[in-house]
Amino acid sequence: MRTPVCDQLEIEFPIFAFSHCRDVVAAVSRAGGFGVLGAVAFGAEQLEQELDWIDAHAGGKPYGVDLLVPATYVGSGEGGLAGRDLAAMVPAGHKAFLDDLLSRFGVPPLPADEPMREDAGLLSWSHKGAAPLLDIALARPGVRMVANALGPAPAFMVEAAHEHDVLVAGLVGKRQHAERQRAADVDIVVAQGYEAGGHTGEVTTMVLVPEVVDAVAPTPVLAAGGIASGRQIAAAMALGAQGVWCGSVWLTTEEAETHPVVKEKFLAATSSDTVRSRASTGKPARQLRTPWTEAWDDPSTPAPLDMPLHGMLVAEAQRRIARAAGTDEGARQLVNYFVGQVVGQMNSTRPADQVLLDMVKEFIDAAQRLTDILVGEE
Ligand SMILES: Cc1cc2nc3c(=O)[nH]c(=O)nc-3n(C[C@H](O)[C@H](O)[C@H](O)COP(=O)(O)O)c2cc1C
């Protein structure tokens, strides 16, 4: 499975594992793949702790950090608006709709000793939020790549990473986005198709990957979206990708800190049970379809707000739902999370390194089958 990107990053398999869970990142890197920690939900102190842990458990192997700075978001001008100013922009009608939804499903309030911060849900998806996280990531010798989604990597990210000899990857959902990434001097383009979990565009992986490969050559391209097995990796390589970038498949691994009720729902779900919806962040993101997405996608209800206001609007509701999902039927129905169409293939819980090695084995079988077709099986 050796491609040039393996030599660039000094890894054995060109299989990239995006995860918010440090255990998955360390396990995949240790097993010869490349773990990438999704850091958007972390503050500086927590990111330091997560990276300390990965450095201690990745066996000296390289890994990456993903920051997510969108090209545009509400308040992105003039150095960014403060959380308090943004919170004041959430319309009262949306709050009333959400209160009503939670009361119809009988979701209990948070206990008085667990108050929410007023900027909860804002995360670090701004230039101001991401800059300190980038500095922390680049100070680690184990970090060999930083990634950005929802727009070209900002110039400060590319410059700082290159000064540290760290590669920059950018996620794209369209050929035009890929051209912008190349103009922004990124080193690796991740072509992520419609079927992916999380924020995603409208072009499928099968169509997007060859388009992007041709548009940015000789920049290496990783295929993402709809890849959770070695057969799918072989298909991605046939489309011209140098490797694959997977997110959903790790959510049901033993190491993943996925909510237990969500994990159960993922294990039971079919490939038809996801929806691309603005229900959770305000930007279209693929997630499990539940009464939560159905309520926001109903044309008679208030339209989801733009990013990051929607995330701020729903942060407390999502915490209330997650807290009660294990015990209360209404919260159990509502609870959901980002996942791609490959959720239909995620039918067992395995350790992350096993998932990686199973993918490699399946890839070898698939490649052998193609060779047999080519030479004509005896
Ligand atoms: C739960 C979840 C959260 C995600 N969050 C991010 C994120 O913060 N930043 C990012 O660049 N990509 C994010 N993604 C997208 C992944 O990086 C990856 O491109 C995608 O999962 C690939 O498709 P797949 O889900 O079919 O494997 C997320 C995906 C999932 C499933």
mmCIF file of C-alpha atoms and ligand atoms in Angstrom:
data_model
loop_
_atom_site.group_PDB
_atom_site.id
_atom_site.type_symbol
_atom_site.label_atom_id
_atom_site.label_comp_id
_atom_site.label_asym_id
_atom_site.label_seq_id
_atom_site.Cartn_x
_atom_site.Cartn_y
_atom_site.Cartn_z
ATOM 1 C CA MET A 1 0.000 0.000 0.000
ATOM 2 C CA ARG A 2 2.974 2.309 -0.270
ATOM 3 C CA THR A 3 2.299 5.650 -1.980
ATOM 4 C CA PRO A 4 4.458 8.816 -1.965
ATOM 5 C CA VAL A 5 2.412 10.287 0.890
ATOM 6 C CA CYS A 6 3.629 7.396 3.097
ATOM 7 C CA ASP A 7 7.218 8.549 2.551
ATOM 8 C CA GLN A 8 6.310 12.201 3.139
ATOM 9 C CA LEU A 9 4.770 11.363 6.515
ATOM 10 C CA GLU A 10 6.862 8.274 7.362
ATOM 11 C CA ILE A 11 3.878 5.975 7.787
ATOM 12 C CA GLU A 12 3.279 2.390 6.750
ATOM 13 C CA PHE A 13 -0.301 2.613 5.397
ATOM 14 C CA PRO A 14 -1.888 5.659 3.701
ATOM 15 C CA ILE A 15 -4.990 5.336 5.889
ATOM 16 C CA PHE A 16 -5.869 8.502 7.812
ATOM 17 C CA ALA A 17 -8.179 8.360 10.832
ATOM 18 C CA PHE A 18 -10.040 11.553 11.726
ATOM 19 C CA SER A 19 -11.313 11.344 15.298
ATOM 20 C CA HIS A 20 -12.084 13.596 18.256
ATOM 21 C CA CYS A 21 -10.918 10.777 20.483
ATOM 22 C CA ARG A 22 -7.226 10.690 21.422
ATOM 23 C CA ASP A 23 -7.303 6.905 21.954
ATOM 24 C CA VAL A 24 -8.326 6.330 18.337
ATOM 25 C CA VAL A 25 -5.673 8.748 17.058
ATOM 26 C CA ALA A 26 -2.907 7.050 19.062
ATOM 27 C CA ALA A 27 -4.095 3.509 18.221
ATOM 28 C CA VAL A 28 -4.203 4.158 14.458
ATOM 29 C CA SER A 29 -0.825 5.918 14.366
ATOM 30 C CA ARG A 30 0.728 3.156 16.475
ATOM 31 C CA ALA A 31 -0.612 0.523 14.068
ATOM 32 C CA GLY A 32 0.989 2.209 11.031
ATOM 33 C CA GLY A 33 -1.808 4.525 9.829
ATOM 34 C CA PHE A 34 -2.058 8.256 10.542
ATOM 35 C CA GLY A 35 -4.368 9.498 13.320
ATOM 36 C CA VAL A 36 -5.703 13.062 13.104
ATOM 37 C CA LEU A 37 -7.168 14.645 16.215
ATOM 38 C CA GLY A 38 -10.240 16.851 15.600
ATOM 39 C CA ALA A 39 -9.468 19.778 17.907
ATOM 40 C CA VAL A 40 -12.278 22.248 17.203
ATOM 41 C CA ALA A 41 -14.066 21.521 20.470
ATOM 42 C CA PHE A 42 -10.944 21.955 22.621
ATOM 43 C CA GLY A 43 -9.638 25.003 24.415
ATOM 44 C CA ALA A 44 -5.872 25.510 24.691
ATOM 45 C CA GLU A 45 -5.472 23.753 28.037
ATOM 46 C CA GLN A 46 -7.444 20.695 26.990
ATOM 47 C CA LEU A 47 -5.567 20.420 23.694
ATOM 48 C CA GLU A 48 -2.257 20.381 25.626
ATOM 49 C CA GLN A 49 -3.592 17.504 27.747
ATOM 50 C CA GLU A 50 -4.851 15.549 24.736
ATOM 51 C CA LEU A 51 -1.527 15.948 22.909
ATOM 52 C CA ASP A 52 0.448 14.966 26.050
ATOM 53 C CA TRP A 53 -1.609 11.784 26.138
ATOM 54 C CA ILE A 54 -1.131 11.047 22.428
ATOM 55 C CA ASP A 55 2.621 11.696 22.673
ATOM 56 C CA ALA A 56 2.776 9.181 25.518
ATOM 57 C CA HIS A 57 0.693 6.522 23.719
ATOM 58 C CA ALA A 58 1.426 6.779 19.987
ATOM 59 C CA GLY A 59 4.699 4.842 20.246
ATOM 60 C CA GLY A 60 6.676 7.738 18.757
ATOM 61 C CA LYS A 61 4.630 7.581 15.541
ATOM 62 C CA PRO A 62 3.503 10.761 13.726
ATOM 63 C CA TYR A 63 -0.037 12.147 13.893
ATOM 64 C CA GLY A 64 -2.024 15.231 12.863
ATOM 65 C CA VAL A 65 -4.348 17.886 14.272
ATOM 66 C CA ASP A 66 -7.479 19.215 12.523
ATOM 67 C CA LEU A 67 -8.601 22.743 13.357
ATOM 68 C CA LEU A 68 -11.615 23.706 11.212
ATOM 69 C CA VAL A 69 -11.562 27.427 10.446
ATOM 70 C CA PRO A 70 -14.466 28.199 8.071
ATOM 71 C CA ALA A 71 -13.862 30.683 5.242
ATOM 72 C CA THR A 72 -16.931 32.649 6.362
ATOM 73 C CA TYR A 73 -19.022 32.636 9.513
ATOM 74 C CA VAL A 74 -21.201 35.163 11.344
ATOM 75 C CA GLY A 75 -18.930 37.739 13.004
ATOM 76 C CA SER A 76 -15.825 36.692 11.038
ATOM 77 C CA GLY A 77 -15.040 40.307 10.004
ATOM 78 C CA GLU A 78 -13.091 42.784 12.144
ATOM 79 C CA GLY A 79 -11.204 40.205 14.144
ATOM 80 C CA GLY A 80 -14.336 38.285 15.125
ATOM 81 C CA LEU A 81 -17.250 39.033 17.444
ATOM 82 C CA ALA A 82 -17.156 38.019 21.105
ATOM 83 C CA GLY A 83 -19.286 35.117 22.349
ATOM 84 C CA ARG A 84 -21.590 37.472 24.269
ATOM 85 C CA ASP A 85 -22.333 39.576 21.137
ATOM 86 C CA LEU A 86 -23.039 36.430 19.140
ATOM 87 C CA ALA A 87 -25.287 34.950 21.846
ATOM 88 C CA ALA A 88 -27.391 38.142 21.713
ATOM 89 C CA MET A 89 -27.973 37.551 17.967
ATOM 90 C CA VAL A 90 -29.896 34.295 18.535
ATOM 91 C CA PRO A 91 -33.595 35.118 17.834
ATOM 92 C CA ALA A 92 -36.130 34.585 20.617
ATOM 93 C CA GLY A 93 -38.416 32.646 18.231
ATOM 94 C CA HIS A 94 -35.728 29.990 17.723
ATOM 95 C CA LYS A 95 -35.225 29.641 21.470
ATOM 96 C CA ALA A 96 -38.989 29.230 21.954
ATOM 97 C CA PHE A 97 -39.141 26.552 19.234
ATOM 98 C CA LEU A 98 -36.302 24.644 20.847
ATOM 99 C CA ASP A 99 -37.822 24.908 24.344
ATOM 100 C CA ASP A 100 -41.064 23.546 22.949
ATOM 101 C CA LEU A 101 -39.295 20.654 21.187
ATOM 102 C CA LEU A 102 -37.493 19.644 24.385
ATOM 103 C CA SER A 103 -40.644 19.854 26.484
ATOM 104 C CA ARG A 104 -42.635 17.779 23.935
ATOM 105 C CA PHE A 105 -39.959 15.065 24.279
ATOM 106 C CA GLY A 106 -39.817 15.470 28.073
ATOM 107 C CA VAL A 107 -36.088 16.282 28.162
ATOM 108 C CA PRO A 108 -35.173 17.354 31.718
ATOM 109 C CA PRO A 109 -33.250 20.597 32.396
ATOM 110 C CA LEU A 110 -29.587 20.560 33.430
ATOM 111 C CA PRO A 111 -28.968 20.337 37.165
ATOM 112 C CA ALA A 112 -28.394 23.753 38.794
ATOM 113 C CA ASP A 113 -24.757 22.849 39.538
ATOM 114 C CA GLU A 114 -24.005 22.262 35.829
ATOM 115 C CA PRO A 115 -24.475 25.724 34.252
ATOM 116 C CA MET A 116 -23.567 26.330 30.595
ATOM 117 C CA ARG A 117 -21.098 29.050 29.544
ATOM 118 C CA GLU A 118 -22.772 31.818 27.552
ATOM 119 C CA ASP A 119 -20.485 31.149 24.559
ATOM 120 C CA ALA A 120 -20.999 27.361 24.693
ATOM 121 C CA GLY A 121 -21.216 25.936 21.182
ATOM 122 C CA LEU A 122 -18.964 28.644 19.760
ATOM 123 C CA LEU A 123 -16.024 26.204 19.705
ATOM 124 C CA SER A 124 -12.738 27.336 18.197
ATOM 125 C CA TRP A 125 -13.946 27.753 14.635
ATOM 126 C CA SER A 126 -12.546 31.211 14.097
ATOM 127 C CA HIS A 127 -9.130 32.592 13.266
ATOM 128 C CA LYS A 128 -8.896 33.926 16.813
ATOM 129 C CA GLY A 129 -9.903 30.582 18.319
ATOM 130 C CA ALA A 130 -7.665 28.464 16.104
ATOM 131 C CA ALA A 131 -4.403 30.482 16.296
ATOM 132 C CA PRO A 132 -3.429 29.435 19.859
ATOM 133 C CA LEU A 133 -4.386 25.814 19.103
ATOM 134 C CA LEU A 134 -2.149 25.875 16.034
ATOM 135 C CA ASP A 135 0.811 27.118 18.110
ATOM 136 C CA ILE A 136 0.266 24.304 20.604
ATOM 137 C CA ALA A 137 0.063 21.680 17.848
ATOM 138 C CA LEU A 138 3.164 22.934 16.031
ATOM 139 C CA ALA A 139 5.258 22.814 19.215
ATOM 140 C CA ARG A 140 4.883 18.988 19.268
ATOM 141 C CA PRO A 141 7.468 16.967 17.352
ATOM 142 C CA GLY A 142 4.882 14.189 16.799
ATOM 143 C CA VAL A 143 2.575 16.525 14.844
ATOM 144 C CA ARG A 144 3.497 16.150 11.161
ATOM 145 C CA MET A 145 0.331 17.536 9.589
ATOM 146 C CA VAL A 146 -2.355 20.114 10.348
ATOM 147 C CA ALA A 147 -5.672 20.017 8.531
ATOM 148 C CA ASN A 148 -8.432 22.516 7.940
ATOM 149 C CA ALA A 149 -11.993 22.158 6.652
ATOM 150 C CA LEU A 150 -14.803 24.471 5.495
ATOM 151 C CA GLY A 151 -12.557 26.676 3.390
ATOM 152 C CA PRO A 152 -8.943 27.061 2.268
ATOM 153 C CA ALA A 153 -6.429 26.863 5.100
ATOM 154 C CA PRO A 154 -5.814 30.462 6.249
ATOM 155 C CA ALA A 155 -2.423 31.946 5.316
ATOM 156 C CA PHE A 156 -1.267 32.117 8.953
ATOM 157 C CA MET A 157 -1.802 28.353 9.261
ATOM 158 C CA VAL A 158 0.073 27.475 6.071
ATOM 159 C CA GLU A 159 2.991 29.794 6.857
ATOM 160 C CA ALA A 160 3.391 28.644 10.460
ATOM 161 C CA ALA A 161 3.108 24.951 9.546
ATOM 162 C CA HIS A 162 5.678 25.227 6.762
ATOM 163 C CA GLU A 163 8.084 27.063 9.067
ATOM 164 C CA HIS A 164 7.883 23.977 11.315
ATOM 165 C CA ASP A 165 8.234 21.552 8.392
ATOM 166 C CA VAL A 166 4.685 20.367 9.000
ATOM 167 C CA LEU A 167 2.389 19.491 6.076
ATOM 168 C CA VAL A 168 -0.982 21.205 5.613
ATOM 169 C CA ALA A 169 -4.059 19.310 4.424
ATOM 170 C CA GLY A 170 -7.301 20.913 3.283
ATOM 171 C CA LEU A 171 -10.694 19.226 2.974
ATOM 172 C CA VAL A 172 -12.724 20.003 -0.141
ATOM 173 C CA GLY A 173 -16.129 19.035 -1.525
ATOM 174 C CA LYS A 174 -15.820 20.603 -5.012
ATOM 175 C CA ARG A 175 -13.182 20.875 -7.732
ATOM 176 C CA GLN A 176 -13.216 24.687 -7.410
ATOM 177 C CA HIS A 177 -12.465 24.371 -3.679
ATOM 178 C CA ALA A 178 -9.507 22.152 -4.494
ATOM 179 C CA GLU A 179 -8.090 24.773 -6.850
ATOM 180 C CA ARG A 180 -8.364 27.351 -4.058
ATOM 181 C CA GLN A 181 -6.532 25.010 -1.684
ATOM 182 C CA ARG A 182 -3.738 24.595 -4.177
ATOM 183 C CA ALA A 183 -3.512 28.364 -4.562
ATOM 184 C CA ALA A 184 -3.296 28.573 -0.743
ATOM 185 C CA ASP A 185 -0.213 26.305 -0.951
ATOM 186 C CA VAL A 186 -1.589 23.293 0.906
ATOM 187 C CA ASP A 187 0.415 20.080 0.606
ATOM 188 C CA ILE A 188 -2.368 17.472 0.622
ATOM 189 C CA VAL A 189 -5.953 17.809 -0.604
ATOM 190 C CA VAL A 190 -8.643 15.662 1.012
ATOM 191 C CA ALA A 191 -11.489 15.169 -1.480
ATOM 192 C CA GLN A 192 -14.514 14.465 0.669
ATOM 193 C CA GLY A 193 -17.702 13.319 -1.052
ATOM 194 C CA TYR A 194 -21.400 13.692 -0.312
ATOM 195 C CA GLU A 195 -21.732 10.396 1.558
ATOM 196 C CA ALA A 196 -19.294 11.478 4.302
ATOM 197 C CA GLY A 197 -20.213 12.071 7.926
ATOM 198 C CA GLY A 198 -19.999 15.680 9.148
ATOM 199 C CA HIS A 199 -20.025 18.810 6.965
ATOM 200 C CA THR A 200 -20.273 17.721 3.389
ATOM 201 C CA GLY A 201 -21.026 18.990 -0.111
ATOM 202 C CA GLU A 202 -23.208 17.613 -2.891
ATOM 203 C CA VAL A 203 -20.745 15.774 -5.146
ATOM 204 C CA THR A 204 -20.236 12.067 -4.479
ATOM 205 C CA THR A 205 -16.812 10.591 -3.740
ATOM 206 C CA MET A 206 -16.858 8.535 -6.975
ATOM 207 C CA VAL A 207 -17.220 11.715 -9.052
ATOM 208 C CA LEU A 208 -15.210 14.115 -6.886
ATOM 209 C CA VAL A 209 -11.963 12.202 -6.373
ATOM 210 C CA PRO A 210 -10.849 11.897 -10.034
ATOM 211 C CA GLU A 211 -11.915 15.520 -10.678
ATOM 212 C CA VAL A 212 -9.802 16.757 -7.780
ATOM 213 C CA VAL A 213 -6.855 14.480 -8.608
ATOM 214 C CA ASP A 214 -6.732 15.981 -12.106
ATOM 215 C CA ALA A 215 -7.281 19.548 -10.898
ATOM 216 C CA VAL A 216 -4.466 19.654 -8.331
ATOM 217 C CA ALA A 217 -1.867 17.227 -9.794
ATOM 218 C CA PRO A 218 0.885 16.660 -8.693
ATOM 219 C CA THR A 219 -0.448 17.574 -5.204
ATOM 220 C CA PRO A 220 -1.396 14.309 -3.452
ATOM 221 C CA VAL A 221 -5.100 13.666 -2.896
ATOM 222 C CA LEU A 222 -6.706 11.565 -0.174
ATOM 223 C CA ALA A 223 -10.223 10.232 -0.789
ATOM 224 C CA ALA A 224 -12.819 10.700 1.953
ATOM 225 C CA GLY A 225 -16.488 9.914 2.338
ATOM 226 C CA GLY A 226 -17.962 6.451 2.127
ATOM 227 C CA ILE A 227 -14.720 4.591 2.874
ATOM 228 C CA ALA A 228 -14.725 2.021 5.667
ATOM 229 C CA SER A 229 -13.365 -1.138 4.048
ATOM 230 C CA GLY A 230 -10.405 -2.294 1.982
ATOM 231 C CA ARG A 231 -12.622 -2.711 -1.082
ATOM 232 C CA GLN A 232 -13.508 0.969 -0.857
ATOM 233 C CA ILE A 233 -9.819 1.831 -0.399
ATOM 234 C CA ALA A 234 -8.969 -0.083 -3.575
ATOM 235 C CA ALA A 235 -11.674 1.900 -5.402
ATOM 236 C CA ALA A 236 -10.240 5.182 -4.071
ATOM 237 C CA MET A 237 -6.741 4.238 -5.215
ATOM 238 C CA ALA A 238 -8.143 3.334 -8.644
ATOM 239 C CA LEU A 239 -9.624 6.838 -8.836
ATOM 240 C CA GLY A 240 -6.134 8.284 -8.375
ATOM 241 C CA ALA A 241 -6.042 8.939 -4.639
ATOM 242 C CA GLN A 242 -2.772 8.367 -2.763
ATOM 243 C CA GLY A 243 -4.625 7.323 0.374
ATOM 244 C CA VAL A 244 -7.905 7.504 2.275
ATOM 245 C CA TRP A 245 -9.228 9.694 5.083
ATOM 246 C CA CYS A 246 -11.947 8.029 7.171
ATOM 247 C CA GLY A 247 -14.074 9.504 9.962
ATOM 248 C CA SER A 248 -17.237 7.517 10.607
ATOM 249 C CA VAL A 249 -15.739 4.042 10.862
ATOM 250 C CA TRP A 250 -13.868 4.891 14.087
ATOM 251 C CA LEU A 251 -17.044 5.977 15.915
ATOM 252 C CA THR A 252 -18.019 2.417 16.796
ATOM 253 C CA THR A 253 -14.530 1.219 17.744
ATOM 254 C CA GLU A 254 -13.798 0.085 21.282
ATOM 255 C CA GLU A 255 -11.741 3.209 21.953
ATOM 256 C CA ALA A 256 -14.298 5.753 20.687
ATOM 257 C CA GLU A 257 -15.977 7.915 23.295
ATOM 258 C CA THR A 258 -19.228 7.939 21.318
ATOM 259 C CA HIS A 259 -22.322 8.232 23.522
ATOM 260 C CA PRO A 260 -23.392 4.634 24.324
ATOM 261 C CA VAL A 261 -26.940 5.189 23.005
ATOM 262 C CA VAL A 262 -25.553 6.722 19.798
ATOM 263 C CA LYS A 263 -23.133 3.804 19.410
ATOM 264 C CA GLU A 264 -26.068 1.406 19.736
ATOM 265 C CA LYS A 265 -28.033 3.385 17.117
ATOM 266 C CA PHE A 266 -25.018 3.384 14.747
ATOM 267 C CA LEU A 267 -24.554 -0.379 15.070
ATOM 268 C CA ALA A 268 -28.231 -0.906 14.160
ATOM 269 C CA ALA A 269 -28.477 1.765 11.404
ATOM 270 C CA THR A 270 -28.546 1.109 7.660
ATOM 271 C CA SER A 271 -26.922 3.207 4.940
ATOM 272 C CA SER A 272 -30.318 4.920 4.410
ATOM 273 C CA ASP A 273 -30.546 6.219 7.977
ATOM 274 C CA THR A 274 -28.449 9.390 7.619
ATOM 275 C CA VAL A 275 -29.435 12.826 6.371
ATOM 276 C CA ARG A 276 -27.500 15.902 5.227
ATOM 277 C CA SER A 277 -29.049 18.523 7.479
ATOM 278 C CA ARG A 278 -28.388 21.954 8.997
ATOM 279 C CA ALA A 279 -29.964 20.750 12.266
ATOM 280 C CA SER A 280 -26.805 20.574 14.388
ATOM 281 C CA THR A 281 -24.396 23.329 13.248
ATOM 282 C CA GLY A 282 -26.307 25.490 10.762
ATOM 283 C CA LYS A 283 -24.193 24.203 7.818
ATOM 284 C CA PRO A 284 -25.217 21.041 5.937
ATOM 285 C CA ALA A 285 -23.682 18.094 7.789
ATOM 286 C CA ARG A 286 -24.439 14.399 7.422
ATOM 287 C CA GLN A 287 -25.745 12.839 10.612
ATOM 288 C CA LEU A 288 -28.071 10.152 11.863
ATOM 289 C CA ARG A 289 -31.718 10.934 11.077
ATOM 290 C CA THR A 290 -33.716 11.214 14.312
ATOM 291 C CA PRO A 291 -36.682 13.351 15.471
ATOM 292 C CA TRP A 292 -34.023 16.051 16.144
ATOM 293 C CA THR A 293 -33.141 16.402 12.430
ATOM 294 C CA GLU A 294 -36.764 15.902 11.396
ATOM 295 C CA ALA A 295 -37.869 18.795 13.635
ATOM 296 C CA TRP A 296 -35.288 21.215 12.156
ATOM 297 C CA ASP A 297 -35.771 20.015 8.581
ATOM 298 C CA ASP A 298 -39.560 20.492 8.749
ATOM 299 C CA PRO A 299 -40.306 23.488 6.458
ATOM 300 C CA SER A 300 -42.935 24.782 8.928
ATOM 301 C CA THR A 301 -40.360 25.278 11.727
ATOM 302 C CA PRO A 302 -37.751 28.076 12.028
ATOM 303 C CA ALA A 303 -34.866 27.600 9.580
ATOM 304 C CA PRO A 304 -31.559 26.711 11.269
ATOM 305 C CA LEU A 305 -29.330 29.740 11.908
ATOM 306 C CA ASP A 306 -25.978 30.406 10.261
ATOM 307 C CA MET A 307 -22.730 29.157 11.768
ATOM 308 C CA PRO A 308 -21.797 29.647 14.609
ATOM 309 C CA LEU A 309 -25.165 30.942 15.907
ATOM 310 C CA HIS A 310 -26.943 27.624 15.412
ATOM 311 C CA GLY A 311 -24.282 25.740 17.374
ATOM 312 C CA MET A 312 -24.655 28.269 20.180
ATOM 313 C CA LEU A 313 -28.471 27.987 20.078
ATOM 314 C CA VAL A 314 -28.467 24.199 20.387
ATOM 315 C CA ALA A 315 -25.446 23.594 22.663
ATOM 316 C CA GLU A 316 -27.432 23.425 25.892
ATOM 317 C CA ALA A 317 -30.238 21.388 24.296
ATOM 318 C CA GLN A 318 -27.738 18.856 22.988
ATOM 319 C CA ARG A 319 -26.134 18.543 26.408
ATOM 320 C CA ARG A 320 -29.548 18.028 28.004
ATOM 321 C CA ILE A 321 -30.411 15.376 25.422
ATOM 322 C CA ALA A 322 -27.074 13.547 25.806
ATOM 323 C CA ARG A 323 -27.353 13.617 29.620
ATOM 324 C CA ALA A 324 -30.813 12.055 29.593
ATOM 325 C CA ALA A 325 -30.551 9.720 26.561
ATOM 326 C CA GLY A 326 -29.533 6.737 28.678
ATOM 327 C CA THR A 327 -32.578 6.985 30.943
ATOM 328 C CA ASP A 328 -35.397 9.012 29.295
ATOM 329 C CA GLU A 329 -37.251 7.785 26.213
ATOM 330 C CA GLY A 330 -37.743 11.253 24.643
ATOM 331 C CA ALA A 331 -34.051 12.136 24.869
ATOM 332 C CA ARG A 332 -33.187 8.658 23.596
ATOM 333 C CA GLN A 333 -35.252 9.292 20.471
ATOM 334 C CA LEU A 334 -33.785 12.747 19.824
ATOM 335 C CA VAL A 335 -30.090 11.959 20.407
ATOM 336 C CA ASN A 336 -28.011 11.861 17.226
ATOM 337 C CA TYR A 337 -24.491 12.534 15.966
ATOM 338 C CA PHE A 338 -22.560 13.058 12.767
ATOM 339 C CA VAL A 339 -22.023 9.899 10.730
ATOM 340 C CA GLY A 340 -21.773 8.992 7.061
ATOM 341 C CA GLN A 341 -23.595 6.474 4.896
ATOM 342 C CA VAL A 342 -21.002 3.845 5.800
ATOM 343 C CA VAL A 343 -22.885 3.574 9.095
ATOM 344 C CA GLY A 344 -24.670 0.671 7.359
ATOM 345 C CA GLN A 345 -21.318 -1.208 7.341
ATOM 346 C CA MET A 346 -20.550 -0.449 10.981
ATOM 347 C CA ASN A 347 -22.107 -3.524 12.529
ATOM 348 C CA SER A 348 -19.601 -4.614 15.159
ATOM 349 C CA THR A 349 -17.333 -3.055 17.747
ATOM 350 C CA ARG A 350 -13.636 -3.738 17.143
ATOM 351 C CA PRO A 351 -10.457 -2.145 18.454
ATOM 352 C CA ALA A 352 -9.271 0.679 16.159
ATOM 353 C CA ASP A 353 -6.020 -1.095 15.221
ATOM 354 C CA GLN A 354 -8.038 -4.144 14.203
ATOM 355 C CA VAL A 355 -10.251 -1.994 11.963
ATOM 356 C CA LEU A 356 -7.097 -0.648 10.298
ATOM 357 C CA LEU A 357 -5.514 -4.076 9.803
ATOM 358 C CA ASP A 358 -8.801 -5.545 8.496
ATOM 359 C CA MET A 359 -8.909 -2.716 5.940
ATOM 360 C CA VAL A 360 -5.354 -3.534 4.818
ATOM 361 C CA LYS A 361 -6.197 -7.214 4.442
ATOM 362 C CA GLU A 362 -9.374 -6.453 2.463
ATOM 363 C CA PHE A 363 -7.395 -4.064 0.268
ATOM 364 C CA ILE A 364 -4.927 -6.834 -0.575
ATOM 365 C CA ASP A 365 -7.815 -9.182 -1.502
ATOM 366 C CA ALA A 366 -9.453 -6.471 -3.633
ATOM 367 C CA ALA A 367 -6.187 -5.639 -5.391
ATOM 368 C CA GLN A 368 -5.644 -9.355 -6.058
ATOM 369 C CA ARG A 369 -9.134 -9.606 -7.570
ATOM 370 C CA LEU A 370 -8.345 -6.714 -9.908
ATOM 371 C CA THR A 371 -5.053 -8.329 -10.896
ATOM 372 C CA ASP A 372 -6.905 -11.574 -11.638
ATOM 373 C CA ILE A 373 -9.341 -9.666 -13.851
ATOM 374 C CA LEU A 374 -6.452 -8.017 -15.666
ATOM 375 C CA VAL A 375 -4.400 -11.133 -16.347
ATOM 376 C CA GLY A 376 -7.353 -13.512 -16.632
ATOM 377 C CA GLU A 377 -7.729 -15.965 -13.791
ATOM 378 C CA GLU A 378 -6.354 -19.453 -14.530
HETATM 379 C C1 LIG B 1 -18.395 12.781 13.981
HETATM 380 C C2 LIG B 1 -17.683 13.504 12.886
HETATM 381 C C3 LIG B 1 -17.156 14.762 13.131
HETATM 382 C C4 LIG B 1 -16.410 15.413 12.145
HETATM 383 N N1 LIG B 1 -15.828 16.615 12.441
HETATM 384 C C5 LIG B 1 -14.928 17.144 11.576
HETATM 385 C C6 LIG B 1 -14.130 18.271 11.946
HETATM 386 O O1 LIG B 1 -14.247 18.809 13.055
HETATM 387 N N2 LIG B 1 -13.197 18.704 11.059
HETATM 388 C C7 LIG B 1 -13.019 18.098 9.842
HETATM 389 O O2 LIG B 1 -12.128 18.502 9.082
HETATM 390 N N3 LIG B 1 -13.768 17.043 9.452
HETATM 391 C C8 LIG B 1 -14.704 16.552 10.298
HETATM 392 N N4 LIG B 1 -15.445 15.444 9.927
HETATM 393 C C9 LIG B 1 -15.256 14.861 8.577
HETATM 394 C C10 LIG B 1 -14.095 13.854 8.584
HETATM 395 O O3 LIG B 1 -12.869 14.529 8.686
HETATM 396 C C11 LIG B 1 -14.065 12.996 7.316
HETATM 397 O O4 LIG B 1 -13.776 13.796 6.196
HETATM 398 C C12 LIG B 1 -15.331 12.218 7.025
HETATM 399 O O5 LIG B 1 -15.791 11.587 8.196
HETATM 400 C C13 LIG B 1 -15.059 11.173 5.940
HETATM 401 O O6 LIG B 1 -16.206 10.469 5.578
HETATM 402 P P1 LIG B 1 -16.757 9.149 6.334
HETATM 403 O O7 LIG B 1 -17.519 9.693 7.484
HETATM 404 O O8 LIG B 1 -17.613 8.496 5.317
HETATM 405 O O9 LIG B 1 -15.562 8.343 6.747
HETATM 406 C C14 LIG B 1 -16.236 14.800 10.878
HETATM 407 C C15 LIG B 1 -16.809 13.558 10.627
HETATM 408 C C16 LIG B 1 -17.534 12.909 11.606
HETATM 409 C C17 LIG B 1 -18.128 11.549 11.294
#
